[in-house]
Amino acid sequence: MEGAHRALLSWARSKLKNPGWLGGLGLAAGLFGVTVPVLLGLVRSGMGIAGGVTLFVLLTLHVRFIMETPVRRAGSWWIVAVQAWLTYLPLTVFGAAWTPVSALLTGALLVTAGRIRSVVLVALALACGPVMLAAPDPAMIDPAWALAGPVLGAVEYALVTLGRRVTRLTKARTEVMREAVALERRRFTRDLHDLVGHRLTVLVLKAQLLERLVAEGDKRARGEASETVELLRSLSADVRAVAHGLRSSSLAAELGSARSLLESVRVRCQVKMSCPDLPGDVEEALTHALREGVTNVLRHAEARQCSIQLLERDQLVRLTIRNDGVRPPRRPEDTGQGLLNLAERVSCLGGWLEATSSRTGQFTFSAYVPRKK
């Protein structure tokens, strides 16, 4: 018993979270509200079989029209036309028992009016029942149903429309959530590559340098070991920053770190910076550009000299990294994921990347980012 109660509560919660079922409920309520009184009236008048068949055809057409997804805005006009014939013409045969079916025509016309945004059709829909009162023989009409039919049709239309809109909103929300997850996954992958990849490259170089210093008995080995431990701690902090989406980039600190790193592997480095107090998003993008540029110097070149310039002119900030010792050939298809990530970052700010190389082994990498997008 308790399990059945929990299952019922779970089902109720799922329905409340996605109330698209209201459309089906509205349609079912409208059909039930029309079918029962019509069938009872037909049975009393002795026309149950003929009236039941006619009512079945009418209900089938009505459900098809209400549930269809129209290619055109109006949908299948012919169904509405046939439904109008089946609403008024059988009155001459079945009499007052047939009056409630005006609710179905009201619902169909309101759906059509909603699709084509027509006020005239709304007026016609609400007049479907009252117009029956003008019949030449009052015995053919049930006045109460002639007035109540449009109300029932309007309720059906309201519930069906609400259900459809809720379904569309639910699908749109699901799509937005899916896109948000994809963007977050992309952010995580990009940051993992840009932050952690750079640290791992530096760690490999430090480990190689430390191995060589130990083999040579150089006294600098202890200092390099301490720097390697600090790099490991920085790597741990970077992983936490990526996992939690934190942003703690400091371009000035990264410039100093880049110079120290390059000089530790015997690359002369000159740094020139003339644009402090950059906006946070610009500073972050340029910090990643600096890391990527230094990583490429360490990975793809046997550099002896490197210069890093950070300049600003006419609200355009330019970071340039120039080094020698490029290993030929340097083909465009050799571009790694890091440059693709970086291009995505700077393009979001209205910036771009440039890379040129010369036959003498000089390579220049530049990132341009507007101070204000």
mmCIF file of C-alpha atoms in Angstrom:
data_model
loop_
_atom_site.group_PDB
_atom_site.id
_atom_site.type_symbol
_atom_site.label_atom_id
_atom_site.label_comp_id
_atom_site.label_asym_id
_atom_site.label_seq_id
_atom_site.Cartn_x
_atom_site.Cartn_y
_atom_site.Cartn_z
ATOM 1 C CA MET A 1 0.000 0.000 0.000
ATOM 2 C CA GLU A 2 2.818 2.376 0.880
ATOM 3 C CA GLY A 3 4.598 1.570 -2.380
ATOM 4 C CA ALA A 4 1.469 2.377 -4.387
ATOM 5 C CA HIS A 5 1.104 5.656 -2.471
ATOM 6 C CA ARG A 6 4.694 6.628 -3.281
ATOM 7 C CA ALA A 7 4.229 5.716 -6.927
ATOM 8 C CA LEU A 8 1.117 7.894 -7.060
ATOM 9 C CA LEU A 9 2.976 10.818 -5.477
ATOM 10 C CA SER A 10 5.873 10.377 -7.906
ATOM 11 C CA TRP A 11 3.470 10.354 -10.843
ATOM 12 C CA ALA A 12 1.724 13.480 -9.538
ATOM 13 C CA ARG A 13 5.052 15.321 -9.129
ATOM 14 C CA SER A 14 6.098 14.447 -12.685
ATOM 15 C CA LYS A 15 2.807 15.776 -14.015
ATOM 16 C CA LEU A 16 3.115 18.990 -12.052
ATOM 17 C CA LYS A 17 6.634 19.543 -13.378
ATOM 18 C CA ASN A 18 5.456 19.106 -16.960
ATOM 19 C CA PRO A 19 1.824 20.241 -17.249
ATOM 20 C CA GLY A 20 1.693 19.585 -21.000
ATOM 21 C CA TRP A 21 -0.874 16.878 -20.225
ATOM 22 C CA LEU A 22 -3.414 19.695 -19.726
ATOM 23 C CA GLY A 23 -3.920 19.787 -23.494
ATOM 24 C CA GLY A 24 -4.957 16.157 -23.615
ATOM 25 C CA LEU A 25 -7.128 16.651 -20.548
ATOM 26 C CA GLY A 26 -8.885 19.628 -22.122
ATOM 27 C CA LEU A 27 -9.551 17.738 -25.349
ATOM 28 C CA ALA A 28 -10.827 14.686 -23.446
ATOM 29 C CA ALA A 29 -13.069 16.860 -21.261
ATOM 30 C CA GLY A 30 -14.511 18.611 -24.295
ATOM 31 C CA LEU A 31 -15.230 15.349 -26.086
ATOM 32 C CA PHE A 32 -16.777 13.787 -22.993
ATOM 33 C CA GLY A 33 -18.869 16.879 -22.274
ATOM 34 C CA VAL A 34 -20.340 16.729 -25.798
ATOM 35 C CA THR A 35 -20.580 12.973 -26.371
ATOM 36 C CA VAL A 36 -22.574 12.024 -23.264
ATOM 37 C CA PRO A 37 -25.520 14.462 -23.659
ATOM 38 C CA VAL A 38 -25.691 13.922 -27.431
ATOM 39 C CA LEU A 39 -25.785 10.120 -27.136
ATOM 40 C CA LEU A 40 -28.362 10.264 -24.356
ATOM 41 C CA GLY A 41 -30.561 12.540 -26.445
ATOM 42 C CA LEU A 42 -30.182 10.363 -29.550
ATOM 43 C CA VAL A 43 -31.088 7.218 -27.638
ATOM 44 C CA ARG A 44 -34.218 8.873 -26.255
ATOM 45 C CA SER A 45 -35.286 9.942 -29.758
ATOM 46 C CA GLY A 46 -34.683 6.468 -31.192
ATOM 47 C CA MET A 47 -31.822 7.545 -33.485
ATOM 48 C CA GLY A 48 -28.916 6.131 -31.485
ATOM 49 C CA ILE A 49 -27.267 4.148 -34.294
ATOM 50 C CA ALA A 50 -27.401 6.731 -37.080
ATOM 51 C CA GLY A 51 -26.598 9.553 -34.678
ATOM 52 C CA GLY A 52 -23.769 7.591 -33.074
ATOM 53 C CA VAL A 53 -22.100 6.948 -36.445
ATOM 54 C CA THR A 54 -22.411 10.586 -37.438
ATOM 55 C CA LEU A 55 -21.055 11.684 -34.062
ATOM 56 C CA PHE A 56 -18.108 9.293 -34.395
ATOM 57 C CA VAL A 57 -17.167 10.814 -37.757
ATOM 58 C CA LEU A 58 -17.482 14.311 -36.334
ATOM 59 C CA LEU A 59 -15.345 13.492 -33.286
ATOM 60 C CA THR A 60 -12.683 11.865 -35.473
ATOM 61 C CA LEU A 61 -12.392 14.954 -37.656
ATOM 62 C CA HIS A 62 -12.336 17.227 -34.619
ATOM 63 C CA VAL A 63 -9.550 15.306 -32.871
ATOM 64 C CA ARG A 64 -7.499 15.186 -36.060
ATOM 65 C CA PHE A 65 -7.758 18.928 -36.549
ATOM 66 C CA ILE A 66 -7.048 19.829 -32.931
ATOM 67 C CA MET A 67 -4.024 17.509 -32.629
ATOM 68 C CA GLU A 68 -2.431 18.182 -36.007
ATOM 69 C CA THR A 69 0.793 20.127 -36.482
ATOM 70 C CA PRO A 70 -0.142 22.340 -39.458
ATOM 71 C CA VAL A 71 2.317 22.917 -42.278
ATOM 72 C CA ARG A 72 0.547 26.188 -42.998
ATOM 73 C CA ARG A 73 -0.569 28.533 -40.261
ATOM 74 C CA ALA A 74 -4.242 27.687 -40.656
ATOM 75 C CA GLY A 75 -3.858 23.944 -41.102
ATOM 76 C CA SER A 76 -6.536 21.813 -42.784
ATOM 77 C CA TRP A 77 -9.361 24.211 -43.598
ATOM 78 C CA TRP A 78 -11.409 21.458 -45.218
ATOM 79 C CA ILE A 79 -11.784 19.705 -41.864
ATOM 80 C CA VAL A 80 -13.349 22.818 -40.342
ATOM 81 C CA ALA A 81 -15.671 23.139 -43.324
ATOM 82 C CA VAL A 82 -16.834 19.507 -43.055
ATOM 83 C CA GLN A 83 -17.218 19.915 -39.296
ATOM 84 C CA ALA A 84 -19.470 22.942 -39.858
ATOM 85 C CA TRP A 85 -21.679 20.907 -42.198
ATOM 86 C CA LEU A 86 -21.854 18.066 -39.663
ATOM 87 C CA THR A 87 -22.774 20.576 -36.958
ATOM 88 C CA TYR A 88 -25.790 22.231 -38.582
ATOM 89 C CA LEU A 89 -27.116 19.895 -41.277
ATOM 90 C CA PRO A 90 -27.935 16.946 -38.936
ATOM 91 C CA LEU A 91 -30.108 19.260 -36.832
ATOM 92 C CA THR A 92 -32.898 18.664 -39.340
ATOM 93 C CA VAL A 93 -32.651 14.921 -38.655
ATOM 94 C CA PHE A 94 -31.597 14.518 -35.016
ATOM 95 C CA GLY A 95 -33.209 17.668 -33.612
ATOM 96 C CA ALA A 96 -32.359 19.220 -30.235
ATOM 97 C CA ALA A 97 -30.200 16.263 -29.187
ATOM 98 C CA TRP A 98 -27.584 17.441 -31.713
ATOM 99 C CA THR A 99 -27.246 20.983 -30.280
ATOM 100 C CA PRO A 100 -24.208 20.314 -27.969
ATOM 101 C CA VAL A 101 -21.913 19.574 -30.947
ATOM 102 C CA SER A 102 -21.695 23.328 -31.516
ATOM 103 C CA ALA A 103 -19.010 23.270 -28.791
ATOM 104 C CA LEU A 104 -16.732 21.236 -31.086
ATOM 105 C CA LEU A 105 -17.083 23.738 -33.921
ATOM 106 C CA THR A 106 -16.341 26.590 -31.499
ATOM 107 C CA GLY A 107 -13.147 24.884 -30.369
ATOM 108 C CA ALA A 108 -12.000 24.211 -33.950
ATOM 109 C CA LEU A 109 -12.660 27.800 -35.053
ATOM 110 C CA LEU A 110 -10.835 29.201 -32.033
ATOM 111 C CA VAL A 111 -7.820 27.021 -32.857
ATOM 112 C CA THR A 112 -7.898 28.332 -36.439
ATOM 113 C CA ALA A 113 -8.277 31.914 -35.197
ATOM 114 C CA GLY A 114 -5.251 31.443 -32.955
ATOM 115 C CA ARG A 115 -3.175 30.146 -35.852
ATOM 116 C CA ILE A 116 -3.987 32.991 -38.254
ATOM 117 C CA ARG A 117 -4.592 35.710 -35.614
ATOM 118 C CA SER A 118 -8.150 36.491 -36.749
ATOM 119 C CA VAL A 119 -10.607 38.425 -34.583
ATOM 120 C CA VAL A 120 -13.409 37.707 -37.072
ATOM 121 C CA LEU A 121 -13.030 33.960 -36.565
ATOM 122 C CA VAL A 122 -13.154 34.435 -32.803
ATOM 123 C CA ALA A 123 -16.507 36.195 -33.178
ATOM 124 C CA LEU A 124 -17.775 33.439 -35.474
ATOM 125 C CA ALA A 125 -16.589 30.777 -33.041
ATOM 126 C CA LEU A 126 -18.478 32.304 -30.127
ATOM 127 C CA ALA A 127 -21.586 32.624 -32.304
ATOM 128 C CA CYS A 128 -21.679 28.932 -33.288
ATOM 129 C CA GLY A 129 -24.193 28.092 -30.569
ATOM 130 C CA PRO A 130 -26.330 31.256 -30.341
ATOM 131 C CA VAL A 131 -26.864 31.277 -34.112
ATOM 132 C CA MET A 132 -28.870 28.067 -33.696
ATOM 133 C CA LEU A 133 -31.504 30.048 -31.810
ATOM 134 C CA ALA A 134 -32.522 31.567 -35.135
ATOM 135 C CA ALA A 135 -33.723 28.170 -36.421
ATOM 136 C CA PRO A 136 -37.230 28.320 -37.956
ATOM 137 C CA ASP A 137 -38.428 25.474 -35.732
ATOM 138 C CA PRO A 138 -37.594 26.092 -32.029
ATOM 139 C CA ALA A 139 -38.129 22.390 -31.295
ATOM 140 C CA MET A 140 -34.968 21.592 -33.258
ATOM 141 C CA ILE A 141 -32.774 23.453 -30.753
ATOM 142 C CA ASP A 142 -31.899 23.042 -27.079
ATOM 143 C CA PRO A 143 -31.525 26.705 -25.989
ATOM 144 C CA ALA A 144 -29.442 25.865 -22.910
ATOM 145 C CA TRP A 145 -26.871 23.957 -24.950
ATOM 146 C CA ALA A 146 -26.926 26.571 -27.694
ATOM 147 C CA LEU A 147 -25.641 29.075 -25.141
ATOM 148 C CA ALA A 148 -23.418 26.698 -23.150
ATOM 149 C CA GLY A 149 -21.775 25.041 -26.178
ATOM 150 C CA PRO A 150 -19.422 27.946 -27.035
ATOM 151 C CA VAL A 151 -18.343 28.139 -23.391
ATOM 152 C CA LEU A 152 -17.378 24.466 -23.422
ATOM 153 C CA GLY A 153 -15.550 24.953 -26.730
ATOM 154 C CA ALA A 154 -13.659 27.937 -25.337
ATOM 155 C CA VAL A 155 -12.590 25.931 -22.277
ATOM 156 C CA GLU A 156 -11.381 23.111 -24.523
ATOM 157 C CA TYR A 157 -9.424 25.580 -26.657
ATOM 158 C CA ALA A 158 -7.860 27.242 -23.610
ATOM 159 C CA LEU A 159 -6.667 23.943 -22.119
ATOM 160 C CA VAL A 160 -5.377 22.581 -25.427
ATOM 161 C CA THR A 161 -3.516 25.828 -26.180
ATOM 162 C CA LEU A 162 -2.057 25.943 -22.679
ATOM 163 C CA GLY A 163 -0.845 22.372 -22.983
ATOM 164 C CA ARG A 164 0.835 23.066 -26.314
ATOM 165 C CA ARG A 165 2.543 26.194 -25.060
ATOM 166 C CA VAL A 166 3.796 24.407 -21.980
ATOM 167 C CA THR A 167 5.149 21.616 -24.166
ATOM 168 C CA ARG A 168 6.967 24.126 -26.385
ATOM 169 C CA LEU A 169 8.392 25.943 -23.376
ATOM 170 C CA THR A 170 9.532 22.654 -21.856
ATOM 171 C CA LYS A 171 11.310 21.701 -25.071
ATOM 172 C CA ALA A 172 12.897 25.149 -25.286
ATOM 173 C CA ARG A 173 14.040 24.923 -21.656
ATOM 174 C CA THR A 174 15.503 21.471 -22.276
ATOM 175 C CA GLU A 175 17.369 22.779 -25.309
ATOM 176 C CA VAL A 176 18.713 25.751 -23.349
ATOM 177 C CA MET A 177 19.888 23.423 -20.570
ATOM 178 C CA ARG A 178 21.545 21.141 -23.114
ATOM 179 C CA GLU A 179 23.362 24.082 -24.687
ATOM 180 C CA ALA A 180 24.424 25.332 -21.256
ATOM 181 C CA VAL A 181 25.875 21.922 -20.407
ATOM 182 C CA ALA A 182 27.713 21.821 -23.742
ATOM 183 C CA LEU A 183 29.138 25.301 -23.172
ATOM 184 C CA GLU A 184 30.242 24.405 -19.656
ATOM 185 C CA ARG A 185 31.872 21.226 -20.927
ATOM 186 C CA ARG A 186 33.603 23.286 -23.604
ATOM 187 C CA ARG A 187 34.762 25.808 -20.991
ATOM 188 C CA PHE A 188 36.119 23.071 -18.774
ATOM 189 C CA THR A 189 38.008 21.410 -21.641
ATOM 190 C CA ARG A 190 39.402 24.711 -22.862
ATOM 191 C CA ASP A 191 40.518 25.870 -19.421
ATOM 192 C CA LEU A 192 41.972 22.487 -18.627
ATOM 193 C CA HIS A 193 44.091 22.642 -21.762
ATOM 194 C CA ASP A 194 45.089 26.291 -21.426
ATOM 195 C CA LEU A 195 45.898 26.294 -17.711
ATOM 196 C CA VAL A 196 46.981 22.761 -16.884
ATOM 197 C CA GLY A 197 48.615 22.084 -20.251
ATOM 198 C CA HIS A 198 50.904 25.070 -19.803
ATOM 199 C CA ARG A 199 51.899 23.999 -16.282
ATOM 200 C CA LEU A 200 52.596 20.440 -17.421
ATOM 201 C CA THR A 201 54.861 21.686 -20.205
ATOM 202 C CA VAL A 202 56.798 23.795 -17.715
ATOM 203 C CA LEU A 203 57.026 20.866 -15.288
ATOM 204 C CA VAL A 204 58.480 18.606 -17.977
ATOM 205 C CA LEU A 205 61.126 21.199 -18.815
ATOM 206 C CA LYS A 206 61.909 21.767 -15.141
ATOM 207 C CA ALA A 207 62.234 18.047 -14.544
ATOM 208 C CA GLN A 208 64.605 17.699 -17.494
ATOM 209 C CA LEU A 209 66.659 20.647 -16.261
ATOM 210 C CA LEU A 210 66.715 19.247 -12.726
ATOM 211 C CA GLU A 211 67.860 15.857 -14.030
ATOM 212 C CA ARG A 212 70.694 17.481 -15.958
ATOM 213 C CA LEU A 213 71.786 19.636 -13.002
ATOM 214 C CA VAL A 214 71.811 16.637 -10.662
ATOM 215 C CA ALA A 215 73.870 14.652 -13.161
ATOM 216 C CA GLU A 216 76.349 17.547 -13.422
ATOM 217 C CA GLY A 217 76.417 18.093 -9.663
ATOM 218 C CA ASP A 218 75.328 21.687 -10.137
ATOM 219 C CA LYS A 219 74.405 23.574 -6.954
ATOM 220 C CA ARG A 220 71.359 25.063 -8.683
ATOM 221 C CA ALA A 221 69.633 21.675 -8.448
ATOM 222 C CA ARG A 222 68.194 22.464 -5.011
ATOM 223 C CA GLY A 223 66.690 25.745 -6.229
ATOM 224 C CA GLU A 224 65.225 24.098 -9.304
ATOM 225 C CA ALA A 225 63.715 21.371 -7.113
ATOM 226 C CA SER A 226 62.023 24.031 -4.986
ATOM 227 C CA GLU A 227 60.647 25.741 -8.095
ATOM 228 C CA THR A 228 59.334 22.400 -9.361
ATOM 229 C CA VAL A 229 57.478 21.873 -6.084
ATOM 230 C CA GLU A 230 55.955 25.351 -6.407
ATOM 231 C CA LEU A 231 54.894 24.554 -9.943
ATOM 232 C CA LEU A 232 53.180 21.400 -8.704
ATOM 233 C CA ARG A 233 51.309 23.466 -6.140
ATOM 234 C CA SER A 234 50.306 25.954 -8.855
ATOM 235 C CA LEU A 235 49.110 23.058 -10.984
ATOM 236 C CA SER A 236 46.934 21.829 -8.138
ATOM 237 C CA ALA A 237 45.463 25.318 -7.712
ATOM 238 C CA ASP A 238 44.817 25.560 -11.463
ATOM 239 C CA VAL A 239 42.936 22.262 -11.462
ATOM 240 C CA ARG A 240 40.720 23.517 -8.628
ATOM 241 C CA ALA A 241 40.168 26.808 -10.475
ATOM 242 C CA VAL A 242 39.093 24.979 -13.629
ATOM 243 C CA ALA A 243 36.800 22.644 -11.687
ATOM 244 C CA HIS A 244 35.042 25.538 -9.937
ATOM 245 C CA GLY A 245 35.089 27.970 -12.854
ATOM 246 C CA LEU A 246 37.244 30.475 -10.971
ATOM 247 C CA ARG A 247 39.167 33.259 -12.669
ATOM 248 C CA SER A 248 42.306 34.512 -10.942
ATOM 249 C CA SER A 249 44.548 35.507 -13.864
ATOM 250 C CA SER A 250 47.163 38.204 -13.319
ATOM 251 C CA LEU A 251 48.862 39.389 -16.471
ATOM 252 C CA ALA A 252 51.664 41.196 -14.641
ATOM 253 C CA ALA A 253 52.443 38.112 -12.537
ATOM 254 C CA GLU A 254 52.308 35.916 -15.622
ATOM 255 C CA LEU A 255 54.760 38.197 -17.441
ATOM 256 C CA GLY A 256 57.238 37.878 -14.596
ATOM 257 C CA SER A 257 56.730 34.133 -14.461
ATOM 258 C CA ALA A 258 57.234 33.825 -18.222
ATOM 259 C CA ARG A 259 60.520 35.725 -18.093
ATOM 260 C CA SER A 260 61.803 33.651 -15.186
ATOM 261 C CA LEU A 261 60.795 30.429 -16.912
ATOM 262 C CA LEU A 262 62.420 31.314 -20.231
ATOM 263 C CA GLU A 263 65.626 32.467 -18.561
ATOM 264 C CA SER A 264 65.747 29.273 -16.484
ATOM 265 C CA VAL A 265 66.034 27.290 -19.729
ATOM 266 C CA ARG A 266 68.708 29.682 -21.023
ATOM 267 C CA VAL A 267 66.510 31.871 -23.234
ATOM 268 C CA ARG A 268 67.218 35.578 -22.986
ATOM 269 C CA CYS A 269 63.918 37.347 -22.462
ATOM 270 C CA GLN A 270 62.975 41.014 -22.704
ATOM 271 C CA VAL A 271 59.603 42.202 -21.423
ATOM 272 C CA LYS A 272 58.022 45.558 -22.235
ATOM 273 C CA MET A 273 54.648 46.507 -20.776
ATOM 274 C CA SER A 274 52.981 49.891 -21.224
ATOM 275 C CA CYS A 275 49.250 49.361 -20.605
ATOM 276 C CA PRO A 276 48.312 48.608 -17.001
ATOM 277 C CA ASP A 277 44.793 48.542 -15.548
ATOM 278 C CA LEU A 278 43.211 46.472 -18.293
ATOM 279 C CA PRO A 279 39.593 45.264 -18.013
ATOM 280 C CA GLY A 280 39.244 41.857 -16.398
ATOM 281 C CA ASP A 281 38.100 39.962 -19.492
ATOM 282 C CA VAL A 282 40.829 41.536 -21.657
ATOM 283 C CA GLU A 283 43.493 40.739 -19.069
ATOM 284 C CA GLU A 284 42.312 37.157 -18.808
ATOM 285 C CA ALA A 285 42.353 36.631 -22.588
ATOM 286 C CA LEU A 286 45.839 38.125 -22.889
ATOM 287 C CA THR A 287 47.059 36.019 -19.961
ATOM 288 C CA HIS A 288 45.988 32.894 -21.822
ATOM 289 C CA ALA A 289 47.620 34.258 -24.990
ATOM 290 C CA LEU A 290 50.862 34.781 -23.094
ATOM 291 C CA ARG A 291 50.783 31.251 -21.697
ATOM 292 C CA GLU A 292 50.076 29.763 -25.106
ATOM 293 C CA GLY A 293 52.818 31.800 -26.748
ATOM 294 C CA VAL A 294 55.423 30.856 -24.132
ATOM 295 C CA THR A 295 54.347 27.210 -24.305
ATOM 296 C CA ASN A 296 54.845 27.242 -28.065
ATOM 297 C CA VAL A 297 58.304 28.770 -27.653
ATOM 298 C CA LEU A 298 59.255 25.960 -25.283
ATOM 299 C CA ARG A 299 57.673 23.164 -27.317
ATOM 300 C CA HIS A 300 58.262 24.102 -30.935
ATOM 301 C CA ALA A 301 61.477 26.076 -30.962
ATOM 302 C CA GLU A 302 65.110 25.985 -29.863
ATOM 303 C CA ALA A 303 65.044 29.615 -28.912
ATOM 304 C CA ARG A 304 67.940 31.653 -27.580
ATOM 305 C CA GLN A 305 66.205 35.020 -27.542
ATOM 306 C CA CYS A 306 62.609 36.024 -26.911
ATOM 307 C CA SER A 307 60.889 39.378 -26.547
ATOM 308 C CA ILE A 308 57.436 40.004 -25.093
ATOM 309 C CA GLN A 309 55.663 43.323 -25.654
ATOM 310 C CA LEU A 310 52.330 44.470 -24.306
ATOM 311 C CA LEU A 311 51.320 47.738 -25.935
ATOM 312 C CA GLU A 312 48.150 49.747 -26.456
ATOM 313 C CA ARG A 313 47.233 52.100 -29.258
ATOM 314 C CA ASP A 314 43.846 53.614 -30.082
ATOM 315 C CA GLN A 315 42.044 51.409 -27.547
ATOM 316 C CA LEU A 316 43.587 48.286 -29.124
ATOM 317 C CA VAL A 317 45.820 46.162 -26.885
ATOM 318 C CA ARG A 318 48.485 44.074 -28.593
ATOM 319 C CA LEU A 319 50.523 41.272 -27.066
ATOM 320 C CA THR A 320 53.485 40.254 -29.214
ATOM 321 C CA ILE A 321 55.872 37.359 -28.567
ATOM 322 C CA ARG A 322 58.871 37.159 -30.908
ATOM 323 C CA ASN A 323 61.478 34.391 -30.735
ATOM 324 C CA ASP A 324 64.175 32.743 -32.807
ATOM 325 C CA GLY A 325 65.121 29.105 -33.227
ATOM 326 C CA VAL A 326 61.932 27.957 -34.943
ATOM 327 C CA ARG A 327 62.219 24.382 -36.163
ATOM 328 C CA PRO A 328 61.263 24.255 -39.859
ATOM 329 C CA PRO A 329 58.861 23.532 -41.348
ATOM 330 C CA ARG A 330 56.122 25.318 -39.448
ATOM 331 C CA ARG A 331 52.931 24.421 -41.330
ATOM 332 C CA PRO A 332 49.471 25.932 -40.730
ATOM 333 C CA GLU A 333 48.002 22.456 -40.269
ATOM 334 C CA ASP A 334 50.304 21.976 -37.274
ATOM 335 C CA THR A 335 48.137 24.393 -35.282
ATOM 336 C CA GLY A 336 47.233 22.784 -31.984
ATOM 337 C CA GLN A 337 44.165 22.909 -29.816
ATOM 338 C CA GLY A 338 45.682 25.689 -27.735
ATOM 339 C CA LEU A 339 45.638 28.207 -30.584
ATOM 340 C CA LEU A 340 42.089 27.213 -31.473
ATOM 341 C CA ASN A 341 41.010 27.780 -27.882
ATOM 342 C CA LEU A 342 42.811 31.098 -27.803
ATOM 343 C CA ALA A 343 41.257 32.246 -31.088
ATOM 344 C CA GLU A 344 37.853 31.490 -29.596
ATOM 345 C CA ARG A 345 38.627 33.510 -26.482
ATOM 346 C CA VAL A 346 39.842 36.652 -28.249
ATOM 347 C CA SER A 347 37.152 36.534 -30.944
ATOM 348 C CA CYS A 348 34.508 36.730 -28.217
ATOM 349 C CA LEU A 349 36.054 40.095 -27.284
ATOM 350 C CA GLY A 350 36.291 41.316 -30.879
ATOM 351 C CA GLY A 351 40.003 40.464 -31.182
ATOM 352 C CA TRP A 352 42.124 38.294 -33.451
ATOM 353 C CA LEU A 353 45.438 36.457 -33.682
ATOM 354 C CA GLU A 354 48.352 36.832 -36.082
ATOM 355 C CA ALA A 355 51.348 34.551 -36.593
ATOM 356 C CA THR A 356 54.251 35.020 -39.014
ATOM 357 C CA SER A 357 57.568 33.257 -39.502
ATOM 358 C CA SER A 358 60.672 34.055 -41.521
ATOM 359 C CA ARG A 359 63.239 31.910 -43.303
ATOM 360 C CA THR A 360 65.803 32.883 -40.694
ATOM 361 C CA GLY A 361 63.852 31.114 -37.945
ATOM 362 C CA GLN A 362 62.153 34.169 -36.473
ATOM 363 C CA PHE A 363 58.575 33.621 -35.342
ATOM 364 C CA THR A 364 56.164 36.361 -34.277
ATOM 365 C CA PHE A 365 52.914 35.670 -32.489
ATOM 366 C CA SER A 366 50.494 38.531 -31.772
ATOM 367 C CA ALA A 367 47.125 38.768 -30.077
ATOM 368 C CA TYR A 368 44.980 41.877 -30.597
ATOM 369 C CA VAL A 369 42.124 42.631 -28.196
ATOM 370 C CA PRO A 370 40.092 45.872 -28.073
ATOM 371 C CA ARG A 371 39.984 47.454 -24.629
ATOM 372 C CA LYS A 372 36.248 47.943 -25.136
ATOM 373 C CA LYS A 373 34.219 45.555 -27.277
#
